[in-house]
Amino acid sequence: MSPSLTIIGVQGRQVTVPTGLFIHNEFAPSTTGQTLAVENPTTGESLGTISAAGPEDIDRAVQSAKAGFETWKSVSGPAKARLLLKLADLIEQDVQNLGSLEAVDAGTLYTDSVGLNIPQAVGCLRYYAGWADKMDGKSLEMDGGVAYTHREPIGVCAAIVPWNAPLMITIWKLAPALAAGNALIIKSSELSPLYALRLAELVKEAGIPAGVVNIVTGDGASAGQALSEHMEVRKLAFTGSSVAGRKIMQAASRTNLKKVSLELGGKGPSIVFDDCDLENALLWTRIGITANNGQICAAGSRIYVQDGIYDRFIEAYKQAAANAPTVAGNPLDTATTKGPVVSCAQHQKVMDYIRQGKQSGAKLLFGGEQIGKKGYFVQNTAFADVPDNATIMREEIFGPVASIAKFSTEEEVVAKANDSLHGLSAAIFTNDISRAHRVAKAIESGQVTVNAWAMLSPNVPFGGVKESGFGRDMGEEALDGWTTVKAVKYHIFPRL
Ligand code: NAD
C-alpha cells in the first residue's frame, strides 16, 4: 500500500489521500525523498507530509506525458468526451471528500466548496466534454487553390495553479487541455496540495489513460521552475502571483520559448453610481471583498461611490457589517461564515496592509484586527476616504480589506478605475443602461459585471489585461490557448 495521509473532514468523516506524486497513473515518492509539510490554517497545526517533486520527478512526468499524448491522439473526440463526463460525475459524487480537503488544507468554507467551487469545476468539465468532438477547422478560398485548417493539440503541456479555489482553477486548465487533445502535468500549490491527490485518484478511476494527466505536488522554486524550464513542455498555463508569473516567462524565454498563459492578480474596481439599486450594490460590494476572505483574484477591493450617495452608502455599509456579524471558526462547520486566510505568511501580509491603511489618512470603518490567537483569522475590514495613492488602494492585498473612495463624474471614475497596473475584473452598479454600456466599454479589464460581482460560467472567458496577464480560462477562447492551427493548402491546376 502506498503511503497515505488522513484528515478528519465534514461530520467527522475520515478522508485519506495517497502522499506520492501521481505519475503515469501510479503514486510514488519523489526520487530524492523530498517532502512538503502540510498545515491546517484553522489551527496552525501540521496535517502531515507529502512528496515534493524535484527536477528528476518533473522529467519523469514529462516522459510519461509524452507517452500519454501519443495514446490520447488515438482516442476519438466522443470517447474523450465520455472520459471527461465520467470525471465530472466522479468529482460530483466525491464532493464531501474534496470539500473537506479544501476546508482543512486551504481554509475554504466547506459550504463554498460544495455549493460553489466544486459545482463550477463539474460544470466546466461537462462544458468542455461538449467541445472534445468539435475541434474543427475552417475551409478557405485562396488565389490559385483552397486551404483548410486543423486545430491541433500542442502536446505535452503544464499547469501551475494557486491555493485559492484550487480544484476549480485546476479544472479550468485540465478540461480544455484534454478536450483539445493535450497531455497535462499539473503542479498544485504547496499551500493546498491535498485536493490534487484526491483528484489524481479520480482521474485514474475515470479511466483516463496513463500519462494523459500527471499531478505533482511540490514547491514553486523547485518543481514549478523545473516545469517552466523543461525543454519538452510546450505550453504552460499559470495562475498565481505576478512575481512567479514573471519568473515563468523568463524561464520560457531562456529555454524552449514554450507558449505561456498567465492569470495574475487584480485590484478590481466596484463602481457605485448615484442611480443604482443601493441595497443590491451594498450586497455585492460586500460579497466582492469578503467571499473567501478576499482571497480571490477578481475581488472587488477598490469601491468607488458617487458623491450623491457616498455618505448614505458608507453608513449603510457599516450598518450591514454590524447587522451580519461573522462567525469565525472551523471552515468545516456549516454555521461558519469566516475561515482563516491560507497561511501565516498571508496573515502577516494582510495585517501589514491593514497597518498601512491605518497610517494612510483613510478612515477605518470597521475591522482592522486579527481574530483570536490560534490559526490565521482576520476581521472583515473596510476603510473609507482612501486616498488614490494609498498603498491599500493600489496593491492587491488578497485579504478581506475594502478600500472605499468618493467620485463625482463618470469620466473621473473611469480614469481612477483604469489608473492601475491590473485589469482583471470590475463591477458597475447603475440602473442607466447607456451608462452601463459606456463604462463597461471604457474600463480596461478582462471582465466587467453589471449590477452584481464576478458571475462565473464555463462558457464565458475569464482572464486579464495589463499586468493581470494574458490568455483566457473558460469559454471557447480558452481552447485557443491549448491548440495550434495548421493550414493545409491545395494548389488547383488551371484547365489548359
Ligand atoms: P504564487 O504565485 O505564490 O503561487 C502560485 C503557484 O505558482 C504555486 O503553485 C507555486 O508553487 C508556483 N510558483 C511559485 N514560484 C514559482 C516559480 N518561480 N516558478 C514556477 N512556479 C512557481 O501565488 P499564490 O500565492 O498561490 O496565489 C495568489 C496569487 O494568485 C494572487 O496574486 C492572485 O491574485 C493570483 N490569482 C490569480 C487568479 C486569476 O485567475 N487571475 C486566480 C487565483 C489567484
Coordinates of C-alpha atoms and ligand atoms in Angstrom, one line a residue:
M1 CA 0.0 0.0 0.0
S2 CA 1.3 3.4 -0.9
P3 CA 1.9 5.9 2.0
S4 CA -1.2 8.0 2.8
L5 CA -2.4 10.9 4.9
T6 CA -5.7 11.1 6.7
I7 CA -7.6 14.2 7.7
I8 CA -10.9 14.5 9.6
G9 CA -13.4 16.1 7.3
V10 CA -17.0 17.2 7.5
Q11 CA -19.1 15.5 10.2
G12 CA -16.0 13.6 11.4
R13 CA -15.6 11.9 8.1
Q14 CA -12.1 10.4 7.6
V15 CA -10.6 11.3 4.2
T16 CA -7.4 9.5 3.2
V17 CA -5.2 10.5 0.2
P18 CA -2.0 9.0 -1.1
T19 CA 1.0 11.2 -0.4
G20 CA 3.1 10.3 -3.6
L21 CA 3.5 12.0 -6.9
F22 CA 0.9 10.9 -9.5
I23 CA 3.0 9.9 -12.5
H24 CA 1.7 7.5 -15.2
N25 CA -1.3 6.7 -13.1
E26 CA 0.7 5.5 -10.1
F27 CA 1.6 7.2 -6.9
A28 CA 5.3 7.2 -6.0
P29 CA 7.6 9.1 -3.7
S30 CA 9.9 11.8 -5.1
T31 CA 13.2 10.4 -6.4
T32 CA 15.2 12.3 -3.8
G33 CA 12.8 11.6 -1.0
Q34 CA 12.0 15.3 -0.7
T35 CA 8.8 16.1 1.3
L36 CA 6.4 19.0 1.8
A37 CA 4.8 19.8 5.2
V38 CA 1.1 20.4 5.0
E39 CA -0.6 22.7 7.6
N40 CA -4.2 23.3 8.7
P41 CA -4.6 27.1 8.7
T42 CA -7.5 27.0 11.1
T43 CA -5.2 25.7 13.9
G44 CA -1.7 26.2 12.5
E45 CA -1.2 22.5 13.2
S46 CA 0.6 20.1 10.9
L47 CA -1.5 17.7 8.8
G48 CA 1.5 15.6 7.8
T49 CA 3.9 15.5 4.9
I50 CA 3.6 14.6 1.3
S51 CA 6.1 14.1 -1.5
A52 CA 7.7 17.1 -3.1
A53 CA 8.8 16.8 -6.8
G54 CA 12.2 17.9 -7.8
P55 CA 13.6 18.3 -11.4
E56 CA 14.1 14.5 -11.8
D57 CA 10.5 13.9 -11.0
I58 CA 9.3 16.6 -13.3
D59 CA 11.4 14.9 -16.1
R60 CA 9.7 11.6 -15.3
A61 CA 6.3 13.3 -15.5
V62 CA 7.2 14.8 -18.9
Q63 CA 8.3 11.4 -20.3
S64 CA 5.1 9.9 -19.1
A65 CA 3.1 12.8 -20.7
K66 CA 4.9 12.2 -24.0
A67 CA 3.6 8.6 -24.0
G68 CA 0.2 9.8 -22.7
F69 CA 0.0 12.3 -25.6
E70 CA 0.6 9.5 -28.1
T71 CA -2.2 7.4 -26.6
W72 CA -4.6 10.4 -26.3
K73 CA -4.1 11.1 -30.0
S74 CA -5.7 7.8 -30.8
V75 CA -8.8 8.4 -28.6
S76 CA -11.7 9.8 -30.7
G77 CA -13.4 13.0 -29.7
P78 CA -16.6 11.3 -28.5
A79 CA -14.5 8.9 -26.4
K80 CA -12.5 11.8 -24.9
A81 CA -15.9 13.5 -24.1
R82 CA -17.1 10.3 -22.3
L83 CA -14.0 10.3 -20.1
L84 CA -14.3 13.9 -19.2
L85 CA -18.0 13.4 -18.3
K86 CA -17.0 10.4 -16.2
L87 CA -14.5 12.5 -14.3
A88 CA -17.2 15.2 -13.8
D89 CA -19.6 12.5 -12.3
L90 CA -16.9 11.2 -10.0
I91 CA -16.0 14.7 -8.7
E92 CA -19.7 15.4 -8.2
Q93 CA -20.1 12.2 -6.2
D94 CA -16.9 12.9 -4.2
V95 CA -17.9 16.4 -3.2
Q96 CA -17.8 15.7 0.6
N97 CA -14.2 14.4 0.4
L98 CA -13.0 17.2 -1.9
G99 CA -14.8 19.9 0.1
S100 CA -13.3 18.5 3.3
L101 CA -9.8 18.6 1.9
E102 CA -10.2 22.2 0.7
A103 CA -11.6 23.2 4.0
V104 CA -8.9 21.6 6.1
D105 CA -6.0 22.4 3.9
A106 CA -6.8 25.8 2.3
G107 CA -9.3 27.1 4.9
T108 CA -12.0 27.4 2.2
L109 CA -15.5 27.3 3.7
Y110 CA -16.9 23.8 3.2
T111 CA -20.2 25.4 2.1
D112 CA -18.4 27.5 -0.5
S113 CA -16.5 24.4 -1.8
V114 CA -19.5 22.2 -2.1
G115 CA -22.0 24.9 -3.0
L116 CA -20.0 26.9 -5.5
N117 CA -16.5 25.9 -6.4
I118 CA -16.8 22.2 -6.9
P119 CA -20.1 22.6 -8.9
Q120 CA -18.2 25.1 -11.1
A121 CA -15.5 22.5 -11.7
V122 CA -18.0 19.9 -12.6
G123 CA -19.8 22.3 -15.0
C124 CA -16.5 23.2 -16.6
L125 CA -15.7 19.5 -17.3
R126 CA -19.1 19.0 -18.8
Y127 CA -18.9 22.1 -20.9
Y128 CA -15.5 21.1 -22.4
A129 CA -16.6 17.5 -22.9
G130 CA -19.0 19.0 -25.4
W131 CA -16.1 20.5 -27.3
A132 CA -14.0 17.3 -27.5
D133 CA -15.6 16.2 -30.8
K134 CA -15.9 19.7 -32.2
M135 CA -12.3 20.7 -32.6
D136 CA -12.9 21.5 -36.2
G137 CA -11.1 23.8 -38.6
K138 CA -12.2 26.1 -41.5
S139 CA -12.1 25.7 -45.2
L140 CA -10.8 28.8 -47.0
E141 CA -10.7 30.0 -50.6
M142 CA -7.4 31.3 -51.8
D143 CA -5.9 32.6 -55.0
G144 CA -4.9 29.6 -57.1
G145 CA -6.3 27.0 -54.7
V146 CA -8.1 26.2 -51.5
A147 CA -7.0 25.7 -47.9
Y148 CA -8.3 24.1 -44.8
T149 CA -7.1 24.5 -41.2
H150 CA -6.7 21.9 -38.5
R151 CA -6.9 22.9 -34.8
E152 CA -4.2 20.6 -33.4
P153 CA -3.2 19.9 -29.8
I154 CA 0.1 21.4 -28.6
G155 CA 1.4 18.2 -27.0
V156 CA 2.9 18.0 -23.5
C157 CA 1.5 20.9 -21.5
A158 CA 1.7 22.0 -17.9
A159 CA -0.5 23.9 -15.5
I160 CA 0.8 25.6 -12.3
V161 CA -2.1 26.5 -10.0
P162 CA -2.6 28.6 -6.8
W163 CA -4.2 27.7 -3.5
N164 CA -7.5 29.6 -3.6
A165 CA -10.4 27.6 -5.0
P166 CA -7.7 25.1 -6.1
L167 CA -9.9 22.4 -7.6
M168 CA -11.9 24.8 -9.7
I169 CA -8.9 26.6 -11.1
T170 CA -7.2 23.2 -11.8
I171 CA -10.2 22.1 -13.8
W172 CA -10.3 25.4 -15.7
K173 CA -7.0 24.2 -17.2
L174 CA -7.5 20.4 -17.2
A175 CA -10.8 20.4 -19.0
P176 CA -9.9 22.4 -22.1
A177 CA -6.4 21.0 -22.3
L178 CA -7.7 17.4 -22.5
A179 CA -10.7 18.3 -24.8
A180 CA -8.2 19.8 -27.2
G181 CA -6.1 16.6 -27.2
N182 CA -3.1 17.5 -25.0
A183 CA -1.4 15.7 -22.1
L184 CA -1.2 17.8 -19.0
I185 CA 1.1 17.9 -16.0
I186 CA -0.4 19.8 -13.1
K187 CA 1.5 21.2 -10.2
S188 CA -0.6 22.1 -7.2
S189 CA 0.2 24.9 -4.8
E190 CA 2.4 23.9 -1.8
L191 CA -0.2 25.7 0.4
S192 CA -3.2 23.5 -0.6
P193 CA -2.0 20.3 -2.3
L194 CA -4.3 17.6 -0.7
Y195 CA -7.3 18.1 -3.1
A196 CA -5.0 17.4 -6.0
L197 CA -4.0 13.9 -4.6
R198 CA -7.7 13.0 -4.4
L199 CA -8.3 14.4 -7.9
A200 CA -5.5 12.2 -9.1
E201 CA -7.3 9.1 -7.7
L202 CA -10.5 10.2 -9.6
V203 CA -8.6 10.7 -12.8
K204 CA -7.4 7.1 -12.6
E205 CA -10.8 5.8 -11.6
A206 CA -12.4 7.7 -14.6
G207 CA -10.2 5.6 -16.9
I208 CA -8.2 8.4 -18.4
P209 CA -5.2 6.7 -19.9
A210 CA -1.8 6.7 -18.1
G211 CA 0.3 9.8 -18.8
V212 CA -2.6 12.0 -20.1
V213 CA -2.8 13.6 -16.6
N214 CA 0.1 13.7 -14.2
I215 CA -0.2 15.5 -11.0
V216 CA 2.8 16.6 -8.9
T217 CA 3.0 18.3 -5.6
G218 CA 5.9 20.4 -4.7
D219 CA 7.1 24.0 -4.3
G220 CA 7.4 26.7 -6.8
A221 CA 11.2 27.3 -6.7
S222 CA 11.9 23.6 -7.4
A223 CA 9.0 21.8 -9.1
G224 CA 7.5 24.9 -10.6
Q225 CA 10.7 26.2 -12.0
A226 CA 11.7 22.7 -13.4
L227 CA 8.4 22.6 -15.3
S228 CA 8.9 26.2 -16.6
E229 CA 12.4 25.4 -17.8
H230 CA 11.7 21.9 -19.3
M231 CA 12.6 21.7 -22.9
E232 CA 9.8 19.3 -23.8
V233 CA 6.9 21.1 -22.1
R234 CA 5.4 23.1 -25.0
K235 CA 2.8 25.1 -23.1
L236 CA 2.5 26.3 -19.5
A237 CA -0.7 27.8 -18.1
F238 CA -0.2 29.6 -14.9
T239 CA -2.5 31.2 -12.3
G240 CA -0.8 32.9 -9.4
S241 CA 1.2 36.0 -8.4
S242 CA 2.9 38.4 -10.8
V243 CA 6.2 37.6 -9.2
A244 CA 6.0 33.9 -10.1
G245 CA 4.4 34.8 -13.5
R246 CA 7.5 36.9 -14.4
K247 CA 9.8 34.0 -13.4
I248 CA 7.9 31.6 -15.6
M249 CA 8.1 33.9 -18.6
Q250 CA 11.8 34.4 -18.1
A251 CA 12.3 30.6 -17.8
A252 CA 10.3 30.1 -21.1
S253 CA 12.3 32.7 -22.8
R254 CA 15.7 31.3 -21.8
T255 CA 14.7 27.7 -22.7
N256 CA 12.4 26.5 -25.4
L257 CA 10.1 29.5 -25.8
K258 CA 7.1 27.5 -24.7
K259 CA 3.7 29.1 -25.1
V260 CA 2.8 30.7 -21.8
S261 CA -0.6 32.0 -20.5
L262 CA -0.7 34.0 -17.3
E263 CA -3.7 34.6 -15.0
L264 CA -2.3 37.0 -12.4
G265 CA -3.6 39.2 -9.6
G266 CA -6.1 42.1 -9.6
K267 CA -7.2 45.2 -7.8
G268 CA -10.8 45.2 -9.1
P269 CA -12.8 48.4 -9.0
S270 CA -16.5 48.2 -8.0
I271 CA -18.2 51.5 -9.2
V272 CA -21.4 52.5 -7.4
F273 CA -23.3 55.3 -9.3
D274 CA -26.0 57.5 -7.7
D275 CA -28.7 55.9 -9.7
C276 CA -28.1 52.3 -8.6
D277 CA -30.2 50.0 -6.6
L278 CA -28.5 50.7 -3.3
E279 CA -29.4 47.5 -1.5
N280 CA -28.1 45.4 -4.4
A281 CA -24.9 47.4 -4.6
L282 CA -24.3 47.0 -0.8
L283 CA -24.8 43.3 -1.1
W284 CA -22.4 42.7 -4.0
T285 CA -19.7 45.2 -2.9
R286 CA -19.6 43.3 0.5
I287 CA -19.6 39.9 -1.1
G288 CA -17.0 41.0 -3.6
I289 CA -14.4 41.6 -0.9
T290 CA -15.4 39.1 1.8
A291 CA -16.0 36.0 -0.2
N292 CA -13.2 33.5 0.5
N293 CA -11.7 36.2 2.8
G294 CA -10.9 38.4 -0.2
Q295 CA -8.5 35.7 -1.4
I296 CA -9.9 35.9 -4.9
C297 CA -8.0 37.5 -7.8
A298 CA -11.3 39.1 -9.1
A299 CA -12.1 40.6 -5.6
G300 CA -13.8 44.0 -5.8
S301 CA -11.2 45.6 -3.5
R302 CA -11.5 49.2 -4.6
I303 CA -15.0 50.6 -4.1
Y304 CA -15.7 53.9 -5.8
V305 CA -19.0 55.6 -4.7
Q306 CA -20.6 58.6 -6.4
D307 CA -20.8 61.7 -4.2
G308 CA -24.7 62.0 -4.2
I309 CA -25.0 58.7 -2.2
Y310 CA -21.5 58.5 -0.7
D311 CA -22.4 59.3 2.9
R312 CA -25.6 57.1 2.8
F313 CA -23.6 54.2 1.3
I314 CA -20.8 54.4 3.9
E315 CA -23.4 54.4 6.8
A316 CA -25.3 51.5 5.3
Y317 CA -22.1 49.6 4.5
K318 CA -21.0 49.9 8.2
Q319 CA -24.5 49.0 9.3
A320 CA -24.7 45.9 7.1
A321 CA -21.5 44.6 8.5
A322 CA -22.7 45.2 12.1
N323 CA -26.1 43.5 11.3
A324 CA -24.5 40.4 9.9
P325 CA -21.6 39.6 12.3
T326 CA -19.2 37.0 11.0
V327 CA -19.0 33.5 12.6
A328 CA -15.3 32.8 12.5
G329 CA -14.2 29.3 13.1
N330 CA -13.8 25.8 11.6
P331 CA -14.5 26.0 7.9
L332 CA -15.9 22.5 8.0
D333 CA -18.8 23.7 10.2
T334 CA -21.8 24.8 8.1
A335 CA -22.6 27.7 10.5
T336 CA -19.1 29.2 10.0
T337 CA -19.1 32.3 7.7
K338 CA -15.4 33.1 8.0
G339 CA -12.5 30.7 7.8
P340 CA -8.8 31.5 8.2
V341 CA -6.6 33.0 5.5
V342 CA -4.4 30.4 4.0
S343 CA -1.1 30.7 5.9
C344 CA 0.9 32.5 8.5
A345 CA 2.7 34.5 5.8
Q346 CA -0.6 35.5 4.2
H347 CA -1.9 36.5 7.6
Q348 CA 1.1 38.7 8.3
K349 CA 0.9 40.3 4.8
V350 CA -2.8 41.2 5.2
M351 CA -2.2 42.6 8.7
D352 CA 0.7 44.6 7.4
Y353 CA -1.5 46.2 4.7
I354 CA -4.1 47.0 7.4
R355 CA -1.4 48.7 9.4
Q356 CA -0.5 50.7 6.3
G357 CA -4.2 51.5 5.8
K358 CA -4.4 52.9 9.3
Q359 CA -1.5 55.2 8.6
S360 CA -2.6 56.3 5.2
G361 CA -5.1 59.0 6.3
A362 CA -8.0 56.8 5.4
K363 CA -10.9 56.3 7.9
L364 CA -11.2 52.8 9.4
L365 CA -14.9 51.9 9.2
F366 CA -14.7 48.5 10.9
G367 CA -12.5 45.6 11.5
G368 CA -8.7 46.0 11.3
E369 CA -7.7 43.3 13.8
Q370 CA -6.8 39.7 13.8
I371 CA -9.3 37.3 15.4
G372 CA -8.1 35.1 18.2
K373 CA -4.6 33.8 18.7
K374 CA -4.9 30.3 17.1
G375 CA -5.0 30.0 13.3
Y376 CA -4.9 32.8 10.7
F377 CA -8.1 34.8 11.1
V378 CA -8.5 38.4 10.1
Q379 CA -11.6 40.6 10.7
N380 CA -13.5 41.9 7.7
T381 CA -12.1 45.4 7.3
A382 CA -13.2 48.5 5.4
F383 CA -11.5 51.9 5.0
A384 CA -13.4 55.0 3.7
D385 CA -12.0 58.2 2.2
V386 CA -9.0 56.3 0.9
P387 CA -6.5 58.5 -1.0
D388 CA -5.8 57.5 -4.6
N389 CA -2.2 57.0 -3.9
A390 CA -2.6 54.9 -0.7
T391 CA -0.9 51.5 -0.9
I392 CA -4.2 49.8 0.1
M393 CA -5.8 51.5 -3.0
R394 CA -3.1 50.4 -5.3
E395 CA -1.7 47.0 -4.3
E396 CA -3.5 43.6 -4.3
I397 CA -4.0 42.7 -0.6
F398 CA -5.6 39.3 -1.2
G399 CA -7.4 39.6 2.1
P400 CA -10.8 40.9 3.4
V401 CA -9.9 44.6 3.1
A402 CA -12.1 47.0 1.2
S403 CA -10.8 50.5 0.2
I404 CA -13.7 52.9 -0.4
A405 CA -13.4 56.4 -2.0
K406 CA -15.7 59.1 -3.4
F407 CA -16.0 60.3 -7.1
S408 CA -18.1 62.9 -8.9
T409 CA -18.3 62.2 -12.6
E410 CA -18.3 59.2 -14.9
E411 CA -15.1 60.4 -16.6
E412 CA -13.3 60.8 -13.3
V413 CA -14.2 57.3 -12.1
V414 CA -13.3 55.6 -15.4
A415 CA -9.9 57.3 -15.1
K416 CA -9.5 56.2 -11.4
A417 CA -10.6 52.6 -12.3
N418 CA -8.0 52.5 -15.1
D419 CA -5.2 54.0 -13.1
S420 CA -4.0 50.6 -12.0
L421 CA -1.4 48.1 -13.2
H422 CA -4.0 45.4 -13.1
G423 CA -7.0 44.7 -15.3
L424 CA -8.7 41.5 -14.3
S425 CA -12.3 42.2 -13.1
A426 CA -14.6 45.2 -12.5
A427 CA -18.2 45.7 -11.4
I428 CA -20.6 48.6 -12.2
F429 CA -23.7 49.4 -10.3
T430 CA -26.2 51.6 -12.2
N431 CA -29.8 51.5 -13.5
D432 CA -28.8 53.6 -16.5
I433 CA -28.4 51.1 -19.3
S434 CA -26.5 53.5 -21.6
R435 CA -24.1 54.4 -18.8
A436 CA -23.6 50.7 -18.1
H437 CA -22.6 50.1 -21.7
R438 CA -20.3 53.2 -21.9
V439 CA -18.5 52.4 -18.7
A440 CA -18.1 48.7 -19.4
K441 CA -16.5 49.6 -22.7
A442 CA -14.2 52.2 -21.2
I443 CA -12.8 50.1 -18.4
E444 CA -9.5 48.3 -19.0
S445 CA -10.4 44.8 -17.7
G446 CA -10.8 41.2 -18.8
Q447 CA -14.4 41.2 -17.4
V448 CA -16.9 43.7 -16.2
T449 CA -20.1 42.7 -14.3
V450 CA -23.1 45.0 -14.2
N451 CA -25.2 45.1 -11.0
A452 CA -23.5 42.1 -9.5
W453 CA -20.0 40.8 -8.9
A454 CA -17.9 38.1 -10.6
M455 CA -20.6 35.7 -12.1
L456 CA -18.5 32.8 -13.4
S457 CA -19.8 30.4 -16.1
P458 CA -17.8 27.8 -18.0
N459 CA -18.9 29.2 -21.4
V460 CA -17.7 32.8 -20.5
P461 CA -14.0 33.5 -20.9
F462 CA -12.1 34.7 -17.8
G463 CA -8.7 36.4 -17.7
G464 CA -6.9 39.7 -17.6
V465 CA -5.3 42.6 -19.4
K466 CA -2.3 44.7 -18.4
E467 CA -0.3 43.1 -15.5
S468 CA -3.2 40.8 -14.7
G469 CA -1.9 38.6 -17.5
F470 CA -3.0 37.2 -20.9
G471 CA -4.7 34.1 -22.2
R472 CA -8.2 33.0 -21.1
D473 CA -9.6 30.2 -18.9
M474 CA -13.1 29.0 -19.8
G475 CA -15.2 29.7 -22.9
E476 CA -14.4 28.8 -26.5
E477 CA -11.5 31.3 -26.1
A478 CA -9.6 29.0 -23.7
L479 CA -9.3 26.4 -26.5
D480 CA -7.1 28.9 -28.5
G481 CA -4.6 28.6 -25.7
W482 CA -4.5 24.8 -25.8
T483 CA -4.3 24.4 -29.6
T484 CA -2.2 25.4 -32.6
V485 CA -3.6 25.9 -36.1
K486 CA -2.1 24.2 -39.1
A487 CA -3.1 25.4 -42.6
V488 CA -3.1 22.8 -45.4
K489 CA -3.1 24.4 -48.9
Y490 CA -4.1 22.8 -52.2
H491 CA -2.9 24.2 -55.5
I492 CA -5.6 23.7 -58.1
F493 CA -4.1 23.4 -61.6
P494 CA -5.8 25.6 -64.1
R495 CA -7.6 23.9 -67.0
L496 CA -5.3 24.0 -70.1
Ligands
NAD1 P1 2.1 32.1 -6.2 O1 2.5 32.8 -7.4 O2 2.9 32.3 -5.0 O3 1.9 30.6 -6.4 C1 1.1 30.1 -7.4 C2 1.8 28.8 -8.0 O4 3.0 29.2 -8.6 C3 2.1 27.8 -6.9 O5 1.8 26.5 -7.4 C4 3.6 28.0 -6.7 O6 4.2 26.8 -6.2 C5 4.0 28.3 -8.1 N1 5.3 29.1 -8.1 C6 5.8 29.9 -7.2 N2 7.0 30.4 -7.7 C7 7.2 29.8 -8.8 C8 8.3 29.8 -9.8 N3 9.4 30.6 -9.6 N4 8.2 29.1 -10.9 C9 7.2 28.3 -11.1 N5 6.1 28.2 -10.3 C10 6.2 29.0 -9.2 O7 0.6 32.7 -5.9 P2 -0.4 32.2 -4.8 O8 0.1 33.0 -3.5 O9 -0.6 30.8 -4.7 O10 -1.7 32.8 -5.3 C11 -2.1 34.1 -5.1 C12 -1.9 35.0 -6.3 O11 -2.6 34.3 -7.4 C13 -2.6 36.3 -6.2 O12 -1.8 37.3 -6.7 C14 -3.9 36.2 -7.0 O13 -4.4 37.3 -7.5 C15 -3.4 35.2 -8.1 N6 -4.6 34.5 -8.7 C16 -5.0 34.8 -9.9 C17 -6.1 34.2 -10.5 C18 -6.6 34.6 -11.9 O14 -7.3 33.8 -12.4 N7 -6.1 35.7 -12.4 C19 -6.8 33.3 -9.7 C20 -6.3 33.0 -8.5 C21 -5.2 33.6 -7.9

